[in-house]
Amino acid sequence: MKTMYCVLVLILLMTSSLFSQVPRKIHYQAVMTGADGETPMEFRLWDDLTSTNPLNLKWSSGTISINVKKSVASVILGKPPDQPPITLPFDVQYYL
């Protein structure tokens, strides 16, 4: 009976990891000195650190309104319906 219980727990643990996924959202916080209230911003993910070539642009939030409280801005990137979902593979490095 103990062996059967151990096998059942092992199978349960193995199947739960098969269905896990990486979240497709990025939590971003920033300090914005001198700013409070609603501030329009646009966030972009690039595959090159210094390029502004549109071919290197991989994702854009579009212009969204960020609530800044006590000079701290916090946003979840890729959160519908305000922004398009982030469907990029996270096996390479991106730059914000």
XYZ file of N, CA and C in Angstrom:
288
model
N 0.814 -1.196 0.000
C 0.000 0.000 0.000
C 0.862 1.265 0.000
N 1.942 1.229 0.785
C 2.822 2.394 0.843
C 3.503 2.631 -0.502
N 3.878 1.552 -1.187
C 4.507 1.668 -2.501
C 3.523 2.251 -3.511
N 2.292 1.819 -3.444
C 1.278 2.325 -4.360
C 1.033 3.823 -4.127
N 1.022 4.225 -2.871
C 0.857 5.636 -2.526
C 2.016 6.470 -3.076
N 3.233 5.991 -2.923
C 4.418 6.700 -3.435
C 4.383 6.817 -4.950
N 3.968 5.759 -5.636
C 3.873 5.779 -7.094
C 2.803 6.780 -7.531
N 1.678 6.807 -6.826
C 0.602 7.737 -7.162
C 1.056 9.188 -6.986
N 1.764 9.492 -5.916
C 2.275 10.838 -5.683
C 3.295 11.211 -6.749
N 4.162 10.296 -7.114
C 5.163 10.548 -8.155
C 4.497 10.842 -9.495
N 3.499 10.085 -9.862
C 2.773 10.319 -11.124
C 2.080 11.678 -11.093
N 1.482 12.021 -9.969
C 0.807 13.311 -9.836
C 1.785 14.468 -9.989
N 2.949 14.363 -9.385
C 3.959 15.420 -9.506
C 4.491 15.535 -10.931
N 4.669 14.425 -11.601
C 5.184 14.452 -12.972
C 4.176 15.074 -13.932
N 2.898 14.770 -13.776
C 1.904 15.310 -14.718
C 1.648 16.785 -14.486
N 1.766 17.264 -13.251
C 1.533 18.686 -13.013
C 2.610 19.548 -13.658
N 3.835 19.066 -13.734
C 4.893 19.846 -14.380
C 4.749 19.859 -15.900
N 4.039 18.921 -16.463
C 3.832 18.901 -17.908
C 2.928 20.044 -18.376
N 2.059 20.507 -17.522
C 1.097 21.526 -17.900
C 1.494 22.932 -17.455
N 2.639 23.080 -16.834
C 3.066 24.405 -16.387
C 3.611 25.217 -17.554
N 3.461 26.530 -17.478
C 3.906 27.432 -18.533
C 4.567 28.656 -17.930
N 5.383 29.312 -18.738
C 6.009 30.561 -18.334
C 4.986 31.678 -18.522
N 4.787 32.541 -17.515
C 3.849 33.652 -17.691
C 4.311 34.588 -18.811
N 3.410 35.060 -19.599
C 3.717 35.938 -20.722
C 3.499 37.393 -20.365
N 3.830 37.762 -19.132
C 3.701 39.142 -18.676
C 4.998 39.563 -18.013
N 5.272 40.863 -18.048
C 6.462 41.418 -17.410
C 6.005 42.487 -16.421
N 6.391 42.335 -15.169
C 6.096 43.336 -14.149
C 7.246 44.334 -14.144
N 6.924 45.621 -14.290
C 7.948 46.657 -14.391
C 7.626 47.782 -13.426
N 8.628 48.200 -12.658
C 8.480 49.331 -11.746
C 9.577 50.336 -12.034
N 9.254 51.619 -11.864
C 10.230 52.678 -12.116
C 9.995 53.826 -11.142
N 11.060 54.532 -10.846
C 10.971 55.753 -10.049
C 10.999 56.922 -11.017
N 9.973 57.757 -10.958
C 9.851 58.902 -11.848
C 9.794 60.154 -10.987
N 10.929 60.760 -10.751
C 10.981 61.925 -9.879
C 10.212 63.089 -10.499
N 9.443 63.744 -9.681
C 8.698 64.913 -10.129
C 7.415 64.587 -10.862
N 7.006 63.332 -10.888
C 5.780 62.957 -11.603
C 4.803 62.319 -10.625
N 3.555 62.707 -10.711
C 2.469 62.090 -9.953
C 1.212 62.157 -10.799
N 0.351 61.167 -10.651
C -0.889 61.126 -11.419
C -0.753 60.258 -12.656
N -1.662 60.428 -13.582
C -1.678 59.646 -14.821
C -0.627 60.169 -15.799
N 0.198 59.281 -16.313
C 1.253 59.643 -17.254
C 1.196 58.708 -18.457
N 1.071 59.246 -19.683
C 1.081 58.369 -20.858
C 2.506 57.881 -21.155
N 2.625 56.586 -21.414
C 3.924 55.990 -21.728
C 3.749 54.900 -22.779
N 4.853 54.586 -23.441
C 4.879 53.460 -24.378
C 6.099 52.616 -24.057
N 5.899 51.307 -23.969
C 6.977 50.372 -23.697
C 7.226 49.526 -24.938
N 8.491 49.274 -25.210
C 8.857 48.485 -26.388
C 9.918 47.460 -26.010
N 9.829 46.289 -26.606
C 10.854 45.259 -26.443
C 11.624 45.145 -27.752
N 12.947 45.241 -27.641
C 13.835 45.183 -28.795
C 14.745 43.964 -28.671
N 15.256 43.483 -29.779
C 16.230 42.391 -29.715
C 17.664 42.897 -29.839
N 17.848 44.211 -29.909
C 19.174 44.807 -29.977
C 19.217 45.990 -29.008
N 20.315 46.116 -28.279
C 20.415 47.135 -27.230
C 20.393 48.555 -27.764
N 21.047 48.827 -28.885
C 21.197 50.198 -29.363
C 20.407 50.516 -30.630
N 19.786 49.524 -31.238
C 19.104 49.741 -32.510
C 17.749 50.415 -32.327
N 17.416 51.294 -33.271
C 16.071 51.856 -33.354
C 15.419 51.455 -34.678
N 16.029 50.494 -35.346
C 15.507 49.969 -36.601
C 14.188 49.244 -36.318
N 13.123 49.563 -37.053
C 11.839 48.890 -36.823
C 11.906 47.373 -36.961
N 12.889 46.860 -37.690
C 13.026 45.409 -37.826
C 13.446 44.750 -36.506
N 14.073 45.521 -35.621
C 14.499 44.989 -34.331
C 13.437 45.146 -33.241
N 12.349 45.824 -33.542
C 11.254 45.985 -32.589
C 10.454 44.687 -32.557
N 10.340 44.083 -31.377
C 9.660 42.789 -31.257
C 8.274 42.891 -30.635
N 8.044 43.914 -29.792
C 6.744 44.084 -29.145
C 6.604 45.525 -28.703
N 5.386 46.037 -28.755
C 5.102 47.394 -28.288
C 3.776 47.398 -27.550
N 3.734 48.128 -26.440
C 2.499 48.220 -25.657
C 1.520 49.198 -26.270
N 2.021 50.068 -27.152
C 1.210 51.187 -27.585
C 1.210 52.215 -26.458
N 0.569 53.328 -26.650
C 0.535 54.346 -25.599
C -0.498 53.949 -24.556
N -0.036 53.787 -23.316
C -0.920 53.422 -22.213
C -0.759 54.443 -21.095
N -1.758 54.556 -20.264
C -1.736 55.498 -19.158
C -1.255 54.777 -17.896
N -0.181 55.287 -17.294
C 0.407 54.699 -16.093
C 0.091 55.604 -14.912
N -0.370 55.011 -13.829
C -0.660 55.775 -12.618
C 0.619 55.869 -11.782
N 1.112 57.072 -11.568
C 2.324 57.314 -10.785
C 1.915 57.839 -9.416
N 2.305 57.125 -8.360
C 1.992 57.529 -6.988
C 3.286 57.710 -6.223
N 3.487 58.889 -5.670
C 4.690 59.216 -4.899
C 5.952 58.892 -5.697
N 5.933 59.257 -6.959
C 7.045 59.093 -7.901
C 7.358 57.641 -8.240
N 6.464 56.693 -7.938
C 6.683 55.283 -8.272
C 5.633 54.858 -9.298
N 6.122 54.331 -10.409
C 5.241 53.818 -11.461
C 5.350 52.298 -11.482
N 4.228 51.637 -11.616
C 4.198 50.182 -11.670
C 3.237 49.762 -12.772
N 3.679 48.829 -13.597
C 2.851 48.392 -14.723
C 3.118 46.914 -14.998
N 2.096 46.224 -15.482
C 2.246 44.845 -15.944
C 2.166 44.890 -17.457
N 3.273 44.593 -18.121
C 3.327 44.635 -19.580
C 2.783 43.329 -20.156
N 1.999 43.465 -21.222
C 1.414 42.304 -21.879
C 0.090 41.881 -21.278
N -0.552 42.797 -20.555
C -1.818 42.489 -19.891
C -2.980 43.022 -20.716
N -3.725 42.132 -21.394
C -4.897 42.580 -22.130
C -5.951 43.106 -21.173
N -6.887 43.944 -21.547
C -7.181 44.417 -22.889
C -6.447 45.698 -23.249
N -5.710 46.306 -22.300
C -5.028 47.567 -22.577
C -3.894 47.409 -23.584
N -3.242 46.250 -23.570
C -2.044 46.039 -24.384
C -2.150 44.695 -25.093
N -1.412 44.536 -26.176
C -1.378 43.229 -26.814
C -0.600 42.241 -25.947
N -0.964 40.962 -25.981
C -0.213 39.982 -25.199
C 1.204 39.817 -25.745
N 2.126 39.448 -24.873
C 3.508 39.196 -25.292
C 3.590 37.732 -25.712
N 3.788 37.507 -27.005
C 3.836 36.143 -27.533
C 5.237 35.758 -27.978
N 6.234 36.445 -27.455
C 7.618 36.186 -27.844
C 8.164 34.961 -27.132
N 9.077 34.240 -27.778
C 9.768 33.176 -27.043
C 10.775 33.812 -26.083
N 10.830 33.337 -24.866
C 11.728 33.917 -23.876
C 13.040 33.144 -23.768
N 13.516 32.632 -24.889
C 14.801 31.931 -24.892
C 15.930 32.816 -25.405
N 15.620 34.081 -25.693
C 16.635 35.054 -26.104
C 16.486 36.304 -25.250
N 17.474 37.177 -25.293
C 17.456 38.390 -24.475
C 16.760 39.520 -25.235
N 15.935 40.276 -24.501
C 15.256 41.443 -25.051
C 15.626 42.663 -24.232
N 15.436 43.830 -24.812
C 15.779 45.098 -24.158
C 14.550 45.979 -24.131
N 14.275 46.583 -22.969
C 13.102 47.424 -22.789
C 13.462 48.864 -23.037
